[in-house]
PDB file of C-alpha atoms and ligand atoms in Angstrom:
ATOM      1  CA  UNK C1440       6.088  -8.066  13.151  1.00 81.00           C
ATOM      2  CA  UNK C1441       9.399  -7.549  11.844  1.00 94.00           C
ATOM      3  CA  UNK C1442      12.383  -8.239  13.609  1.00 95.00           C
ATOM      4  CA  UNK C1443      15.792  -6.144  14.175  1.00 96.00           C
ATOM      5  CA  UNK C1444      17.297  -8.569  11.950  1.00 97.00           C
ATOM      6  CA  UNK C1445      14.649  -8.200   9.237  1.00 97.00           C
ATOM      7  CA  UNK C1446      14.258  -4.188   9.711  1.00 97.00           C
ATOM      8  CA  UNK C1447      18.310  -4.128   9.407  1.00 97.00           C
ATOM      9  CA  UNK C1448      18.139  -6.350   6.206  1.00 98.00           C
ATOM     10  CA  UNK C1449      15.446  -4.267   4.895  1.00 98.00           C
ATOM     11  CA  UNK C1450      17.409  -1.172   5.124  1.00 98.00           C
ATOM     12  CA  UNK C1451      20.335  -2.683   3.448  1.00 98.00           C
ATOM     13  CA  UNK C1452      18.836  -5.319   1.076  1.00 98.00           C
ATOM     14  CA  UNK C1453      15.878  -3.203   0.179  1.00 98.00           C
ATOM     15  CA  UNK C1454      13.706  -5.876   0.735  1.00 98.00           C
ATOM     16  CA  UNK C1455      12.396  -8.956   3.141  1.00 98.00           C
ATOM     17  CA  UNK C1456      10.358 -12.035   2.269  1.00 98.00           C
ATOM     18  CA  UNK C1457       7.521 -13.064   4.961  1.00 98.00           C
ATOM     19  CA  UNK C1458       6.835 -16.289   4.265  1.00 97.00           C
ATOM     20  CA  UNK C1459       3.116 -17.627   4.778  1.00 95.00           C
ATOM     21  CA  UNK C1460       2.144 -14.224   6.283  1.00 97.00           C
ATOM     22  CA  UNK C1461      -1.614 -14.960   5.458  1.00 98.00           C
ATOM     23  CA  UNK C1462      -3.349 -17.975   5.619  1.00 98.00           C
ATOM     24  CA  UNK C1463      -4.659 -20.541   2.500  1.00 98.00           C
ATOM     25  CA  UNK C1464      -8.224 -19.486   3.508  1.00 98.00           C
ATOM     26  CA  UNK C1465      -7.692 -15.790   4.080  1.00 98.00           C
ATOM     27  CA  UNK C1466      -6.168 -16.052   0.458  1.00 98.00           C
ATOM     28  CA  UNK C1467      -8.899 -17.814  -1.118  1.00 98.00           C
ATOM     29  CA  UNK C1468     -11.454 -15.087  -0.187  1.00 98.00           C
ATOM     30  CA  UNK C1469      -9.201 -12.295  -1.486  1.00 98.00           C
ATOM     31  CA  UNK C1470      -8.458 -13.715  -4.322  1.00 98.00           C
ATOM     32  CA  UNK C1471     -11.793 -14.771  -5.210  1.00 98.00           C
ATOM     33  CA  UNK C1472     -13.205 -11.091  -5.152  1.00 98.00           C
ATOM     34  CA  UNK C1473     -10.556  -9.846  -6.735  1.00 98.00           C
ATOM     35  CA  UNK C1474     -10.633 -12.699  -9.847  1.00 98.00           C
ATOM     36  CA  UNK C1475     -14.016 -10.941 -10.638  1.00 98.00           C
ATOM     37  CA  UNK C1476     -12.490  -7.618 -11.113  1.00 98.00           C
ATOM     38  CA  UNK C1477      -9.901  -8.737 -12.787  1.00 98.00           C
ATOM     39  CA  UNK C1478     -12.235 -10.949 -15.239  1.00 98.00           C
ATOM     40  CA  UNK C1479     -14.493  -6.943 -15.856  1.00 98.00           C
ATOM     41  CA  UNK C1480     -11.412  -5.444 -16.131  1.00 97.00           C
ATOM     42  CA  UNK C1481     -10.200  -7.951 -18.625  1.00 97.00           C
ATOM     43  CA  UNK C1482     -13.359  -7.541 -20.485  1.00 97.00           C
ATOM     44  CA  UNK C1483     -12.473  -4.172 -21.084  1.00 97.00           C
ATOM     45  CA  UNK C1484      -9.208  -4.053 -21.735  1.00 97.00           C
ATOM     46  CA  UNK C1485      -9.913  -7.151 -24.836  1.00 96.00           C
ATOM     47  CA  UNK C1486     -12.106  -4.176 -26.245  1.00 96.00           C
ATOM     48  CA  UNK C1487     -10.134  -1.300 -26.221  1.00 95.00           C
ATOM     49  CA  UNK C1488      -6.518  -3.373 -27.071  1.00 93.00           C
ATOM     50  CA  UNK C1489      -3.025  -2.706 -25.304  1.00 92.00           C
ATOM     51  CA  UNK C1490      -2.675  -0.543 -22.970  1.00 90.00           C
ATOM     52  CA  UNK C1491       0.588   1.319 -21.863  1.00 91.00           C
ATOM     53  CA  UNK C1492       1.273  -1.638 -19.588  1.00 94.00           C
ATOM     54  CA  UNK C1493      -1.160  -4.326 -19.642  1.00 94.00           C
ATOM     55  CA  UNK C1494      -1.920  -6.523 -22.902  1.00 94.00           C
ATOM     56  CA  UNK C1495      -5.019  -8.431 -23.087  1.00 95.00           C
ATOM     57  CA  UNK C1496      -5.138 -12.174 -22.752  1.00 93.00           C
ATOM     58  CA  UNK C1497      -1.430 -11.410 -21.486  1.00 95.00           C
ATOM     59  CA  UNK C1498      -0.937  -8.846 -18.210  1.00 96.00           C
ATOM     60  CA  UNK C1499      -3.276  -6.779 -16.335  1.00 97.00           C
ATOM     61  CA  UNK C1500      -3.675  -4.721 -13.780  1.00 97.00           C
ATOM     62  CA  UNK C1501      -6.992  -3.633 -11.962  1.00 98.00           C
ATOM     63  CA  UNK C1502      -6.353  -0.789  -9.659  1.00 98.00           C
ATOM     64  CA  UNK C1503      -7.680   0.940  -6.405  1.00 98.00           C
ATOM     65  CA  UNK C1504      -9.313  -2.233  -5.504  1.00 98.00           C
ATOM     66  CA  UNK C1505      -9.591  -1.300  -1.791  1.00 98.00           C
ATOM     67  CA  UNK C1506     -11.718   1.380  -2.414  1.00 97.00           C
ATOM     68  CA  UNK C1507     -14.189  -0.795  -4.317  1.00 97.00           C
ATOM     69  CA  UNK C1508     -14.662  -3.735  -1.753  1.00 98.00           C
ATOM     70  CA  UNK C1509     -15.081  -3.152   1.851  1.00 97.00           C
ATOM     71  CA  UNK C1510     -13.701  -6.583   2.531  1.00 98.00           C
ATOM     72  CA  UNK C1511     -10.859  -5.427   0.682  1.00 98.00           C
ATOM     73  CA  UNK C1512     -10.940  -1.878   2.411  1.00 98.00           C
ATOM     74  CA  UNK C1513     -10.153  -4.309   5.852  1.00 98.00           C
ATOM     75  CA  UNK C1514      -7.741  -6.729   4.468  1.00 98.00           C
ATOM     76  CA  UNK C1515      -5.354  -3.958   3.633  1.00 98.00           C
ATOM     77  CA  UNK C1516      -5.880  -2.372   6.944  1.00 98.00           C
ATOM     78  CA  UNK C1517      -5.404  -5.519   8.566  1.00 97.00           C
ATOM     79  CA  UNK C1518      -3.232  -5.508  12.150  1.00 97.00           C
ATOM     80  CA  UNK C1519      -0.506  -7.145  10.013  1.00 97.00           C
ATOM     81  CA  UNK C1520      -0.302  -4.571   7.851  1.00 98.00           C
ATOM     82  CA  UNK C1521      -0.157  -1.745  10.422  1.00 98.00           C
ATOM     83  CA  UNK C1522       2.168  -3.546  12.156  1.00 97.00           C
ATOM     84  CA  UNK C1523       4.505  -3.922   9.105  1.00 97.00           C
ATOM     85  CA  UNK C1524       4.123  -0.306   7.918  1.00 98.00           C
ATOM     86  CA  UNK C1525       4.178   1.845  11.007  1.00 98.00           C
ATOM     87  CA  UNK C1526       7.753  -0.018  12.277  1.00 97.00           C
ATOM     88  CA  UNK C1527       9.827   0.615   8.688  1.00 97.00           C
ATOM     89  CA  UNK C1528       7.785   3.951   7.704  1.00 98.00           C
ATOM     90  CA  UNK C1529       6.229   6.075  10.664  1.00 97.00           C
ATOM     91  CA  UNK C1530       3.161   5.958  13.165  1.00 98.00           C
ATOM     92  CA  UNK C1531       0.678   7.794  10.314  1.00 98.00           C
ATOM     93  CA  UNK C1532       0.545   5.931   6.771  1.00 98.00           C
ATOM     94  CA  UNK C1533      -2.007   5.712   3.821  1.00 98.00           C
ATOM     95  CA  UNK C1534      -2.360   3.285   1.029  1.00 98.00           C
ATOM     96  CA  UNK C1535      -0.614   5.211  -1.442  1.00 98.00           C
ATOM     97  CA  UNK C1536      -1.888   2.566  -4.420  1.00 98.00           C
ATOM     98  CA  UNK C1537      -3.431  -1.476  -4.741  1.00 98.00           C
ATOM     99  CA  UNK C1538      -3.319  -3.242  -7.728  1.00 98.00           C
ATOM    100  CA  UNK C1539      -3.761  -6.497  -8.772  1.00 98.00           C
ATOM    101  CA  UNK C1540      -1.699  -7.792 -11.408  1.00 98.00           C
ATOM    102  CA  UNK C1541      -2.441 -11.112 -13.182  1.00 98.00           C
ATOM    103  CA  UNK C1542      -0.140 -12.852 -15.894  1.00 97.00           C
ATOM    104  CA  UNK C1543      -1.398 -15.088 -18.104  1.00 96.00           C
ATOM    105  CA  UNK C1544       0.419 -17.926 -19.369  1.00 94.00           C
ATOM    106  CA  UNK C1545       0.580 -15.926 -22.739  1.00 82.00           C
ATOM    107  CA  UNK C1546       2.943 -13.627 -21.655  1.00 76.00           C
ATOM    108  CA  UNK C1547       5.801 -14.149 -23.227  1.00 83.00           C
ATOM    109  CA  UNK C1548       7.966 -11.031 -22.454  1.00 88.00           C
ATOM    110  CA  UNK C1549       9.649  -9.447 -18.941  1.00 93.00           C
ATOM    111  CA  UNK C1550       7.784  -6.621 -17.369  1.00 96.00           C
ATOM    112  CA  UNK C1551      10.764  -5.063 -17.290  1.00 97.00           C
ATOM    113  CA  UNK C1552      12.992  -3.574 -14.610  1.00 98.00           C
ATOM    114  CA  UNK C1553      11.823  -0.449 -12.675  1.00 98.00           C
ATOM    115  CA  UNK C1554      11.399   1.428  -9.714  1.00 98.00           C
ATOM    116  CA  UNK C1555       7.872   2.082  -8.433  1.00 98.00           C
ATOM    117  CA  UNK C1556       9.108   5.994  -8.343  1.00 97.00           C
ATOM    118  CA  UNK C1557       9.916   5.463 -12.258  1.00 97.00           C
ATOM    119  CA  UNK C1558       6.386   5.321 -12.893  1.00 96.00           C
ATOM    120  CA  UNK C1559       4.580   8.034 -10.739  1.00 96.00           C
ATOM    121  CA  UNK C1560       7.261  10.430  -8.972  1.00 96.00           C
ATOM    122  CA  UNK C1561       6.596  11.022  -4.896  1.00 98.00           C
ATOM    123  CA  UNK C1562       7.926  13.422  -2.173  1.00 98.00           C
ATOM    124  CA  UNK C1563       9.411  11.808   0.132  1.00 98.00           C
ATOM    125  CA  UNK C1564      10.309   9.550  -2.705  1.00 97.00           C
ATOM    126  CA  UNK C1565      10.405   6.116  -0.389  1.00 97.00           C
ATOM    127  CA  UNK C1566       7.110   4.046   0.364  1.00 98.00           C
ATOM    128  CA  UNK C1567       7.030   0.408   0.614  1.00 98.00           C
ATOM    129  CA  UNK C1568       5.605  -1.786  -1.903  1.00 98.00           C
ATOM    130  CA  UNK C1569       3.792  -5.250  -0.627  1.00 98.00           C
ATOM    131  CA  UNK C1570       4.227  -8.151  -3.398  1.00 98.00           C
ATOM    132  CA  UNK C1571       1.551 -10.502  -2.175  1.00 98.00           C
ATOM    133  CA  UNK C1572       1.113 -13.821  -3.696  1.00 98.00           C
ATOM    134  CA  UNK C1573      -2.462 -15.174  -4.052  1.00 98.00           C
ATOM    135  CA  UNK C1574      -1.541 -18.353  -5.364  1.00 98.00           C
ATOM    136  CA  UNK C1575       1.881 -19.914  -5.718  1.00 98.00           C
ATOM    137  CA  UNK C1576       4.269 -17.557  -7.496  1.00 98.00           C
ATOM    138  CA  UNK C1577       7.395 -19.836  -8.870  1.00 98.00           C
ATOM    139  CA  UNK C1578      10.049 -18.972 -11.827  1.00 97.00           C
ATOM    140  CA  UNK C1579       7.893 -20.724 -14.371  1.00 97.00           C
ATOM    141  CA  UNK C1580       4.624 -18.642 -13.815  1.00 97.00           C
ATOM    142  CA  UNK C1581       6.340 -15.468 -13.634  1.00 97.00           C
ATOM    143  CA  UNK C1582       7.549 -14.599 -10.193  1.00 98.00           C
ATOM    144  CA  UNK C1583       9.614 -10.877  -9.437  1.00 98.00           C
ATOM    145  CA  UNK C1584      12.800 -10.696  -9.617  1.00 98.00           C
ATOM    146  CA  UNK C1585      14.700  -8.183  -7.317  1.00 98.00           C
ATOM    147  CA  UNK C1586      18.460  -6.852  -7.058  1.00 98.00           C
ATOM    148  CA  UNK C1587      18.847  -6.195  -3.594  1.00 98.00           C
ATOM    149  CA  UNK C1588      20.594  -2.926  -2.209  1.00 98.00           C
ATOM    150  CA  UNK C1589      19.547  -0.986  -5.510  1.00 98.00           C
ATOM    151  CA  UNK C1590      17.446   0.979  -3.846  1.00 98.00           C
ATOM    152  CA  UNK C1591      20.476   2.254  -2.369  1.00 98.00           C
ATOM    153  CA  UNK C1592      20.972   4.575  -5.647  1.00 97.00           C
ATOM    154  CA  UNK C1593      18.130   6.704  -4.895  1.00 97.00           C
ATOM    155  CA  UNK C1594      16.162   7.125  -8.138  1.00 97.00           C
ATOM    156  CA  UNK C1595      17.551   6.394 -11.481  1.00 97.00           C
ATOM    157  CA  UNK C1596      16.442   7.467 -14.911  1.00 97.00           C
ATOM    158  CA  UNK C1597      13.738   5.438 -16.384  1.00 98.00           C
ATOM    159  CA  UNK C1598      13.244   4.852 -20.360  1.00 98.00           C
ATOM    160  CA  UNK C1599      10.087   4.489 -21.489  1.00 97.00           C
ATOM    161  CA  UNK C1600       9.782   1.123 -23.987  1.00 96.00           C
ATOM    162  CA  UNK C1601       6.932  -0.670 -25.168  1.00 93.00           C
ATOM    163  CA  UNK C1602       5.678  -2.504 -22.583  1.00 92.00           C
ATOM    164  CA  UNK C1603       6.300   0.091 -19.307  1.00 96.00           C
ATOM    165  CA  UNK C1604       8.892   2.110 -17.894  1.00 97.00           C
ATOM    166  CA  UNK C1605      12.426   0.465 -17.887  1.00 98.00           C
ATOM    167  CA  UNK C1606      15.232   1.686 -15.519  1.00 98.00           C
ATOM    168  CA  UNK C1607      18.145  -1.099 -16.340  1.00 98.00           C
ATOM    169  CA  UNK C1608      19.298  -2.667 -19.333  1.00 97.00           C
ATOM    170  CA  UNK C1609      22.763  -4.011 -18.416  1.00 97.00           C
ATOM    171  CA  UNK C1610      23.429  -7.989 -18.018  1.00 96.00           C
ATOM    172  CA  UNK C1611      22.979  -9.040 -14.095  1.00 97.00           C
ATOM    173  CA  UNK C1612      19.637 -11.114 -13.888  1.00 97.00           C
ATOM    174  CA  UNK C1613      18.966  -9.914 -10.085  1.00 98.00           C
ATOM    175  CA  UNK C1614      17.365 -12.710  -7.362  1.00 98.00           C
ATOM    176  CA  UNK C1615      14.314 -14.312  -8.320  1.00 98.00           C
ATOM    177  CA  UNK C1616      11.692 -14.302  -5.331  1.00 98.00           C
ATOM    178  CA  UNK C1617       9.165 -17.297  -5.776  1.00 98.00           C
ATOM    179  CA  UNK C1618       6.593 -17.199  -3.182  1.00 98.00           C
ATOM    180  CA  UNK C1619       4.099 -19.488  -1.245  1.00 98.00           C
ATOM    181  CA  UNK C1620       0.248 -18.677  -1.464  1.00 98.00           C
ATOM    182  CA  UNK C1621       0.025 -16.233   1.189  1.00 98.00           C
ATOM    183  CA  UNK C1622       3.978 -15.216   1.704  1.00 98.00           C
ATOM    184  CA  UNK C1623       4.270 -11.612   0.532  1.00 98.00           C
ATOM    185  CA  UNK C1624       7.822  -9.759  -0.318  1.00 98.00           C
ATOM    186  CA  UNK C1625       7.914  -6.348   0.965  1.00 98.00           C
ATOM    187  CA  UNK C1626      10.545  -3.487  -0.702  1.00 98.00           C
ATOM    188  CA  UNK C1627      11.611   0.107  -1.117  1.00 98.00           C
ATOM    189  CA  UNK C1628       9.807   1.565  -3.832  1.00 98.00           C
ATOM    190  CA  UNK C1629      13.304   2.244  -5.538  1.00 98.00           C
ATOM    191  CA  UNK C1630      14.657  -1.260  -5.366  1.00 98.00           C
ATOM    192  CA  UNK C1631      14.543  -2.138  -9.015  1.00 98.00           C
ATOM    193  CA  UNK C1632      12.542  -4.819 -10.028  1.00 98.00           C
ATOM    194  CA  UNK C1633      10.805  -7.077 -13.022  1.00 98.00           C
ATOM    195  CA  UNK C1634       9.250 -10.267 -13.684  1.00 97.00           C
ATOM    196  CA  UNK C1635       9.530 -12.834 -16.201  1.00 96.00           C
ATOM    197  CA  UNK C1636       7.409 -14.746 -18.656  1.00 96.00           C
ATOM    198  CA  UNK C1637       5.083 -16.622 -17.523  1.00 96.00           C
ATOM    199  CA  UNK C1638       5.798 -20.390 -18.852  1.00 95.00           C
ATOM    200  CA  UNK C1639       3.060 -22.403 -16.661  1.00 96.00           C
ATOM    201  CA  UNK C1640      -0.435 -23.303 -18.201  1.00 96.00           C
ATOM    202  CA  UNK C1641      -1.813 -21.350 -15.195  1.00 97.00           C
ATOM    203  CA  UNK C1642      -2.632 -17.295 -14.269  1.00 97.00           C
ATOM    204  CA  UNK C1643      -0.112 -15.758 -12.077  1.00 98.00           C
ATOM    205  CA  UNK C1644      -1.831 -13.852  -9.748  1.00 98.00           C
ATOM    206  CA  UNK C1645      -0.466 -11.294  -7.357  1.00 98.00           C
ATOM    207  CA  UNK C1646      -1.861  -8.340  -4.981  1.00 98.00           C
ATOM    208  CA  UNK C1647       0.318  -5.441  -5.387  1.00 98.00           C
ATOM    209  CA  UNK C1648      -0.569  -2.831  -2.099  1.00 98.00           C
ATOM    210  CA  UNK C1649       1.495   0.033  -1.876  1.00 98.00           C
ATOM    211  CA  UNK C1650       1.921   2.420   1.549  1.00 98.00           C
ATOM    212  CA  UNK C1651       3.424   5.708   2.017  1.00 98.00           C
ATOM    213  CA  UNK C1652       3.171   8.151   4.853  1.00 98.00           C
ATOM    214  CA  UNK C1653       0.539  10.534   5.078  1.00 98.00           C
ATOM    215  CA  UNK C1654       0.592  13.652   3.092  1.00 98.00           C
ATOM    216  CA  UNK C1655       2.837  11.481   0.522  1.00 98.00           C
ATOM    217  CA  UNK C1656       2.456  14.264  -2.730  1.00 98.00           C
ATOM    218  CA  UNK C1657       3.398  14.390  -6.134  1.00 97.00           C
ATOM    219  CA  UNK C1658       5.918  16.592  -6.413  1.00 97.00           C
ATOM    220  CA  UNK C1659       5.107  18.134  -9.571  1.00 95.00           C
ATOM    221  CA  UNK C1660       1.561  19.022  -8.983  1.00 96.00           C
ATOM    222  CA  UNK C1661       1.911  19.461  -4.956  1.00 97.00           C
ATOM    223  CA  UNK C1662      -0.995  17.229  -5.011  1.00 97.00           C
ATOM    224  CA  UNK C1663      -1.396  15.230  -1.447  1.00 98.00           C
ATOM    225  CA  UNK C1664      -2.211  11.588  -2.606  1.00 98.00           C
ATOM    226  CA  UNK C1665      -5.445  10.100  -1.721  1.00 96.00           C
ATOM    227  CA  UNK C1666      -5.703   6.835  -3.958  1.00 96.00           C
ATOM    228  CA  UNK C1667      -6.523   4.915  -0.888  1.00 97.00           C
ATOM    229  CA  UNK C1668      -7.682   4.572   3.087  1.00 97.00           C
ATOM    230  CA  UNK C1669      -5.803   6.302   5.831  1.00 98.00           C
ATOM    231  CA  UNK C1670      -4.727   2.670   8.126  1.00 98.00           C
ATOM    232  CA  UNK C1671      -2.594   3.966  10.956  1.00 98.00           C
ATOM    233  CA  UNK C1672      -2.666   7.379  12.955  1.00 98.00           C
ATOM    234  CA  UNK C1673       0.042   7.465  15.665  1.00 98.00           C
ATOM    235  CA  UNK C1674       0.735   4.249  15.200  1.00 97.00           C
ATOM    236  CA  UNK C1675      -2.967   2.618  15.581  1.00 97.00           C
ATOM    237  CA  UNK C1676      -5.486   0.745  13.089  1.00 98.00           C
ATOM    238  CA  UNK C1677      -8.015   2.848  12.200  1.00 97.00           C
ATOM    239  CA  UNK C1678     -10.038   0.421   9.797  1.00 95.00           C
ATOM    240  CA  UNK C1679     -11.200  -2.302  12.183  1.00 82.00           C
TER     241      UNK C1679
HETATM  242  O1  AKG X1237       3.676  -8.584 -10.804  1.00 97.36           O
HETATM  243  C1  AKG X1237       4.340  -8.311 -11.803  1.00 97.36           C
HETATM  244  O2  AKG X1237       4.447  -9.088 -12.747  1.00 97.36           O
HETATM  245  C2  AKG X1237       5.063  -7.017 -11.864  1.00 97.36           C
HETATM  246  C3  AKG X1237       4.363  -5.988 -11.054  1.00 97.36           C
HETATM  247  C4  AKG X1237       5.203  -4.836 -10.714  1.00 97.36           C
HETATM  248  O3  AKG X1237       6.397  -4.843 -10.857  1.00 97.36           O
HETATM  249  C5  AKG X1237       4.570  -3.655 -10.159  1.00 97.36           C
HETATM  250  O4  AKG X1237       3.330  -3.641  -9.993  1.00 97.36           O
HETATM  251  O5  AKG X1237       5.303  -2.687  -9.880  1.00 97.36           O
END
């Protein structure tokens, strides 16, 4: 799935793009069931306001979406992704997290620049975060940007702001990463991140799927994570 060259930029970089990793039609059925969470959970954030992170008619996220659709249960223990996660993080791994995250063309501001670690803490603090696009992801709707090899700073202090946790405020805009329907960026959970304002007249829409290896826990609590499915054990699918 990934080659030595991508596994060697990954480890330096913090990150590799696959481009077209999933087909138009595969994309089309995962997006449509998750457009109808995303239109309930919509619903209900408009009636209860802003959120920490997500502001209605603006950003939202609809979480542990695997464990609410079996379709979406097998997508995210697809071959691909066992393939992907048992070379860069071990022959046993769990979705650690799965969120959707839409942007609407009102959003005007960044999300701004984090870690995934900044916003819940993990032992061993690395798991890889999937950025999938379900539609075309460009620099007017809003793609991520990245800056590659700052993951190699372990994690950094995060500041908590207005609209989510924020972990750089100097000058250097980072790389954007606009994305195909289908191609998917895949990074270190400490490689900082953010995306932009969505300028288009249309919803970005992305698939956010997290893995970690199994008995990930929150080292605070000592709690072992279990947001999502187990999908490999030595090395194997087990969702098939
Ligand atoms: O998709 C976005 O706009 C940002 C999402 C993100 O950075 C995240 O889920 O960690």
């Amino acid at each position: 799935m990934l080659s030595a060259d991508q596994l060697k930029q990954y480890e330096e970089q913090g990150y590799v793009i696959l481009e077209q990793l999933f087909s138009n039609e595969e994309m089309d059925r995962v997006r449509s069931i998750i457009d109808v969470f995303d239109m309930e959970s919509e619903e209900a954030l408009k009636q209860k306001g802003k959120g920490f992170i997500a502001i209605p008619n603006q950003i939202n996220f609809t979480s542990n979406l695997a464990r609410r659709h079996e379709d979406l249960e097998r997508f995210i223990g697809d071959q691909r992704f066992v393939d992907l996660t048992t070379t860069v993080l071990g022959p046993d791994i769990r979705l650690y997290w799965d969120q959707s995250v839409y942007k609407r063309p009102e959003a005007k501001r960044d999300f701004p620049w984090h870690q995934d670690n900044g916003y819940v803490p993990t032992d061993p603090v690395e798991y890889m975060t999937c950025w999938l696009a379900l539609d075309d992801a460009t620099i007017e709707n809003g793609c991520i940007w990245i800056q590659p090899q700052s993951h190699l700073q372990g994690f950094v202090e995060h500041k908590k702001t207005d609209v989510g946790w924020q972990c750089y405020f100097g000058e250097d805009p980072g790389q954007p990463v606009p994305l195909r329907k289908g191609s998917m960026v895949i990074f270190y959970s400490l490689l900082f991140h953010r995306s932009t304002p969505n300028q288009s007249k249309d919803t970005r829409k992305a698939y956010v799927i997290q893995y970690s290896v199994e008995g990930t826990k929150n080292p605070d609590t000592g709690v072992i994570f279990d947001n999502g499915p187990l999908i490999a054990v030595g090395g194997k699918a087990v969702i098939v």
